[in-house]
Amino acid sequence: MSTILSIKDLRKSYADGFEALKGVTLDIEEGEILALLGPNGAGKTTMISTICGITMPTSGQVTVGGHDILNDYRAARRMIGLVPQEIALEPFEKVINTVRLSRGLFGLGRDDARIEDILRKLSLWDKRRNAVKELSGGMKRRVLIAKALAHEPRILFLDEPTAGVDVELRKDMWEIVRELKANGVTIILTTHYIEEAEAIADRVGVINSGELLLVEDKDSLMAQMGKKHIEVMLAEPVDAIPEVLRHYDLTLNGAGESFVYSYDIHGERTGITSLLNDVAKAGLVLRDVQTRQSSLEEIFVNLVSGEQA
Amino acid sequence: MNWAAVVAIYRFEMARFFRTLAQSFFSPVLSTSLYFIVFGTAIGSRIETIEGVSYGAFIVPGLVMLSVVTLSISNASFGIYFPKFLGTIYELLSAPINFLEVVIGYVGAAATKALFVGLVILATATFFVDIRIEHPFAMAAFLILTCLSFSLLGFIVGIWASNFEQMSLIPQLVITPLIFLGGTFYSITMLPPIWQTITLFNPVVYLVSGFRWSFYGLADVPIFFSLLAIAAFTGICLAIIWWIFKTGWRIRS
């Protein structure tokens, strides 16, 4: 894989002095899905806006397919499609015409077959002659995606694609993203929803207060930083954790029918064997055992709160 | 140049116009007819001819200018303000186009619409009065230049405005008074000498005078000054737009 988007020490300060990006450096590989996670105001949208040309960078360099976004902006922008966070569409225009406009803006001639293909894939073909205002919120979001794809971009930015979208539509959106990836499109999406990143991303970047805290392969991130939890369910409930088990820092659940032991899967010893031996010594009888891995959400919360501390 | 983008913007803007074609067509026909009934017939019948031209015919060039100027400004200002208001401007900013291409697309469409309405008004006027056009090429040039230059001004207003109130501020507070006091409905020679001098500071006088000259050969100011005035006005608008382009004022933060 080769680098398709390269960001070097990107900074953005606004006129009021607010520093929205504090030197972000990031390389994005062709064909990957990168999820940018971060709380509100972290700089996710500013980063996308700066790469796409909506805001001007204060300093730093961004190249798209080797083309500088300032000096060679036409070639750079031709490679990029942007789906903005807010639904911004001309309400009175027909769906197909707004998509045609997008293709034209990127310097491409009319191609009805291509537009039909995009609209069909996004289940918008039947609505093509409807005015945008007649569509539901979810359909409007699809129109935004259709517009972003009209010029066949190599990189697609999805800024909070599933904000305010119901669960079913969110799953549809993920399917669309996976299909795009299968067609070789590189995807960068920002999201609040950790489960979204967990479900579809190859790599995860965490951004907070204008700084990129980390970018990791999603699986290795979870493996590296994740804690595992083992829940031990007892045949007979207990009132308190027995003395012999105190040093394991267990959490007793509910009415004492189970307890949870947390361990670092990368620690030298997980402590599971000795725990289970000590459970037997304490005379407790097991009904069931279950393990659970930390979600990205926990990792994310730990990172961001660590940053703020 | 990204001409495909220019054409795409132009077509998209014209589509808005065609969606409301009936209203774009009938509203100038109605308002022109009203002007003729009120000014041409009711009041005009009591006014003598002006240098051999009936009052009804005399006001035709001014009426066309009045509509063309106000429509050029409103078409172009709404054309660019609407994407700002709706947020769809993100697409213009992230597309591989430069500001000049955006201006040509929006201003071209706004000027075309205004030109269409100007021609409709002219056609309507022929039902009420006899019109002769002594200098048809000059008439066409004045009409097209007015559409273009005031569409450029409208574009600037649309970029500048940050709410709908501001959008109507310049047309209502500046343009309408200048047009009404610019010899649209009278010859400035009918004014007292002091007002004739003051009026010469009104740029619209030069436009209306030049346009009327192309019809009847009558002018309040020499035709050369009229041409100079519209050229200077276009130049100033282009310079402001060039500055907006360089600085990204009110467009790109």
Coordinates of C-alpha atoms in Angstrom, one line a residue, chain B residues 30-199:
Chain B
L30 CA -47.6 43.1 -15.1
S31 CA -45.4 45.7 -13.4
T32 CA -44.5 47.3 -16.8
S33 CA -48.1 47.4 -17.7
L34 CA -48.9 49.2 -14.4
Y35 CA -46.1 51.7 -15.0
F36 CA -47.6 52.5 -18.4
I37 CA -51.1 52.8 -17.1
V38 CA -50.1 55.1 -14.3
F39 CA -47.2 57.1 -15.7
G40 CA -47.7 56.7 -19.4
T41 CA -51.4 57.1 -19.7
A42 CA -52.7 58.8 -16.6
I43 CA -49.9 61.2 -15.9
G44 CA -48.1 61.1 -19.2
S45 CA -51.2 62.4 -21.1
R46 CA -50.7 65.7 -19.2
I47 CA -47.0 65.9 -20.0
E48 CA -45.8 67.3 -23.3
T49 CA -43.5 65.5 -25.5
I50 CA -39.8 65.6 -24.5
E51 CA -37.7 66.7 -27.4
G52 CA -40.2 65.2 -29.8
V53 CA -40.6 61.9 -27.9
S54 CA -43.9 61.1 -26.2
Y55 CA -43.6 60.7 -22.5
G56 CA -44.7 57.1 -22.6
A57 CA -42.0 56.2 -25.0
F58 CA -39.5 58.4 -23.2
I59 CA -39.7 56.4 -20.0
V60 CA -39.2 53.0 -21.7
P61 CA -35.4 52.9 -21.5
G62 CA -35.6 54.1 -17.8
L63 CA -38.1 51.4 -17.0
V64 CA -36.0 48.7 -18.6
M65 CA -33.0 50.0 -16.6
L66 CA -34.9 50.1 -13.4
S67 CA -35.9 46.5 -13.6
V68 CA -32.6 45.2 -15.1
V69 CA -30.5 46.9 -12.4
T70 CA -32.6 45.7 -9.5
L71 CA -33.0 42.2 -10.9
S72 CA -29.3 41.9 -11.7
I73 CA -28.4 42.8 -8.1
S74 CA -31.1 40.5 -6.5
N75 CA -30.4 37.6 -8.8
A76 CA -26.7 37.6 -8.2
S77 CA -26.8 38.4 -4.5
F78 CA -29.3 35.6 -3.8
G79 CA -27.4 33.3 -6.1
I80 CA -24.3 33.3 -3.9
Y81 CA -25.9 34.1 -0.6
F82 CA -28.2 31.1 -0.8
P83 CA -25.3 28.6 -0.8
K84 CA -23.9 30.5 2.2
F85 CA -27.2 30.4 4.0
L86 CA -27.9 26.7 3.2
G87 CA -24.3 25.6 3.8
T88 CA -24.0 24.2 0.3
I89 CA -21.1 26.6 -0.3
Y90 CA -18.8 23.8 1.1
E91 CA -19.1 22.2 -2.3
L92 CA -17.9 25.3 -4.1
L93 CA -15.0 25.7 -1.7
S94 CA -13.9 22.1 -1.9
A95 CA -14.2 21.7 -5.7
P96 CA -11.2 22.2 -8.0
I97 CA -12.4 25.6 -9.1
N98 CA -11.1 29.1 -8.6
F99 CA -13.1 32.2 -7.6
L100 CA -13.1 33.6 -11.2
E101 CA -15.0 30.5 -12.4
V102 CA -17.5 30.8 -9.6
V103 CA -18.0 34.5 -10.5
I104 CA -18.5 33.7 -14.2
G105 CA -21.0 31.0 -13.4
Y106 CA -23.1 33.0 -10.9
V107 CA -22.8 36.4 -12.5
G108 CA -23.4 34.9 -16.0
A109 CA -26.6 33.3 -14.9
A110 CA -27.8 36.4 -12.9
A111 CA -27.1 38.6 -15.9
T112 CA -28.9 36.2 -18.3
K113 CA -32.0 36.3 -16.2
A114 CA -32.0 40.1 -15.9
L115 CA -31.4 40.4 -19.7
F116 CA -34.4 38.1 -20.3
V117 CA -36.6 40.2 -18.1
G118 CA -35.3 43.4 -19.8
L119 CA -36.3 42.1 -23.2
V120 CA -39.7 41.0 -21.9
I121 CA -40.3 44.5 -20.6
L122 CA -39.2 46.0 -23.9
A123 CA -41.5 43.7 -25.7
T124 CA -44.4 44.6 -23.4
A125 CA -43.7 48.3 -23.9
T126 CA -44.3 47.9 -27.6
F127 CA -47.9 47.1 -26.9
F128 CA -48.4 50.5 -25.2
V129 CA -46.1 52.9 -27.1
D130 CA -44.2 53.2 -30.3
I131 CA -40.6 52.6 -29.7
R132 CA -37.8 53.2 -32.1
I133 CA -34.2 52.0 -31.6
E134 CA -31.8 54.3 -33.4
H135 CA -28.6 52.6 -32.3
P136 CA -29.5 48.8 -31.8
F137 CA -25.9 47.7 -31.2
A138 CA -25.3 50.4 -28.6
M139 CA -28.6 49.5 -27.0
A140 CA -27.6 45.8 -26.8
A141 CA -24.2 46.7 -25.5
F142 CA -25.6 49.0 -22.8
L143 CA -28.2 46.5 -21.8
I144 CA -25.7 43.6 -21.5
L145 CA -23.1 45.7 -19.8
T146 CA -25.6 46.9 -17.2
C147 CA -26.8 43.3 -16.6
L148 CA -23.2 42.2 -16.1
S149 CA -21.9 45.1 -14.0
F150 CA -24.9 45.1 -11.6
S151 CA -24.8 41.4 -11.3
L152 CA -21.1 41.8 -10.3
L153 CA -22.3 44.3 -7.6
G154 CA -25.0 41.8 -6.6
F155 CA -22.4 39.1 -6.2
I156 CA -20.4 41.4 -3.9
V157 CA -23.5 42.2 -1.9
G158 CA -24.3 38.4 -1.6
I159 CA -20.7 37.7 -0.4
W160 CA -20.8 40.6 2.1
A161 CA -24.3 40.0 3.5
S162 CA -24.5 37.8 6.6
N163 CA -28.3 37.9 6.9
F164 CA -31.4 38.5 4.7
E165 CA -31.8 42.1 6.1
Q166 CA -28.4 43.1 4.8
M167 CA -29.3 41.6 1.4
S168 CA -32.0 44.2 0.8
L169 CA -30.1 47.0 2.4
I170 CA -28.0 48.1 -0.6
P171 CA -30.8 47.7 -3.2
Q172 CA -33.4 49.5 -1.1
L173 CA -31.3 52.3 0.5
V174 CA -28.8 53.0 -2.3
I175 CA -29.9 51.6 -5.7
T176 CA -33.6 52.4 -5.7
P177 CA -33.1 56.1 -4.8
L178 CA -30.3 56.5 -7.3
I179 CA -32.5 55.0 -10.0
F180 CA -35.5 57.1 -9.2
L181 CA -33.4 60.2 -9.1
G182 CA -31.3 59.2 -12.1
G183 CA -33.6 60.5 -14.8
T184 CA -35.6 57.3 -15.2
F185 CA -38.9 59.1 -15.4
Y186 CA -37.8 62.6 -16.5
S187 CA -35.0 64.3 -18.4
I188 CA -32.6 66.0 -16.0
T189 CA -32.9 69.2 -18.1
M190 CA -36.4 69.5 -16.5
L191 CA -34.7 70.1 -13.1
P192 CA -33.6 73.4 -11.6
P193 CA -29.9 74.2 -12.5
I194 CA -28.6 73.4 -9.0
W195 CA -30.3 70.0 -9.0
Q196 CA -29.0 69.3 -12.5
T197 CA -25.4 69.7 -11.2
I198 CA -26.1 67.6 -8.1
T199 CA -27.6 64.9 -10.3

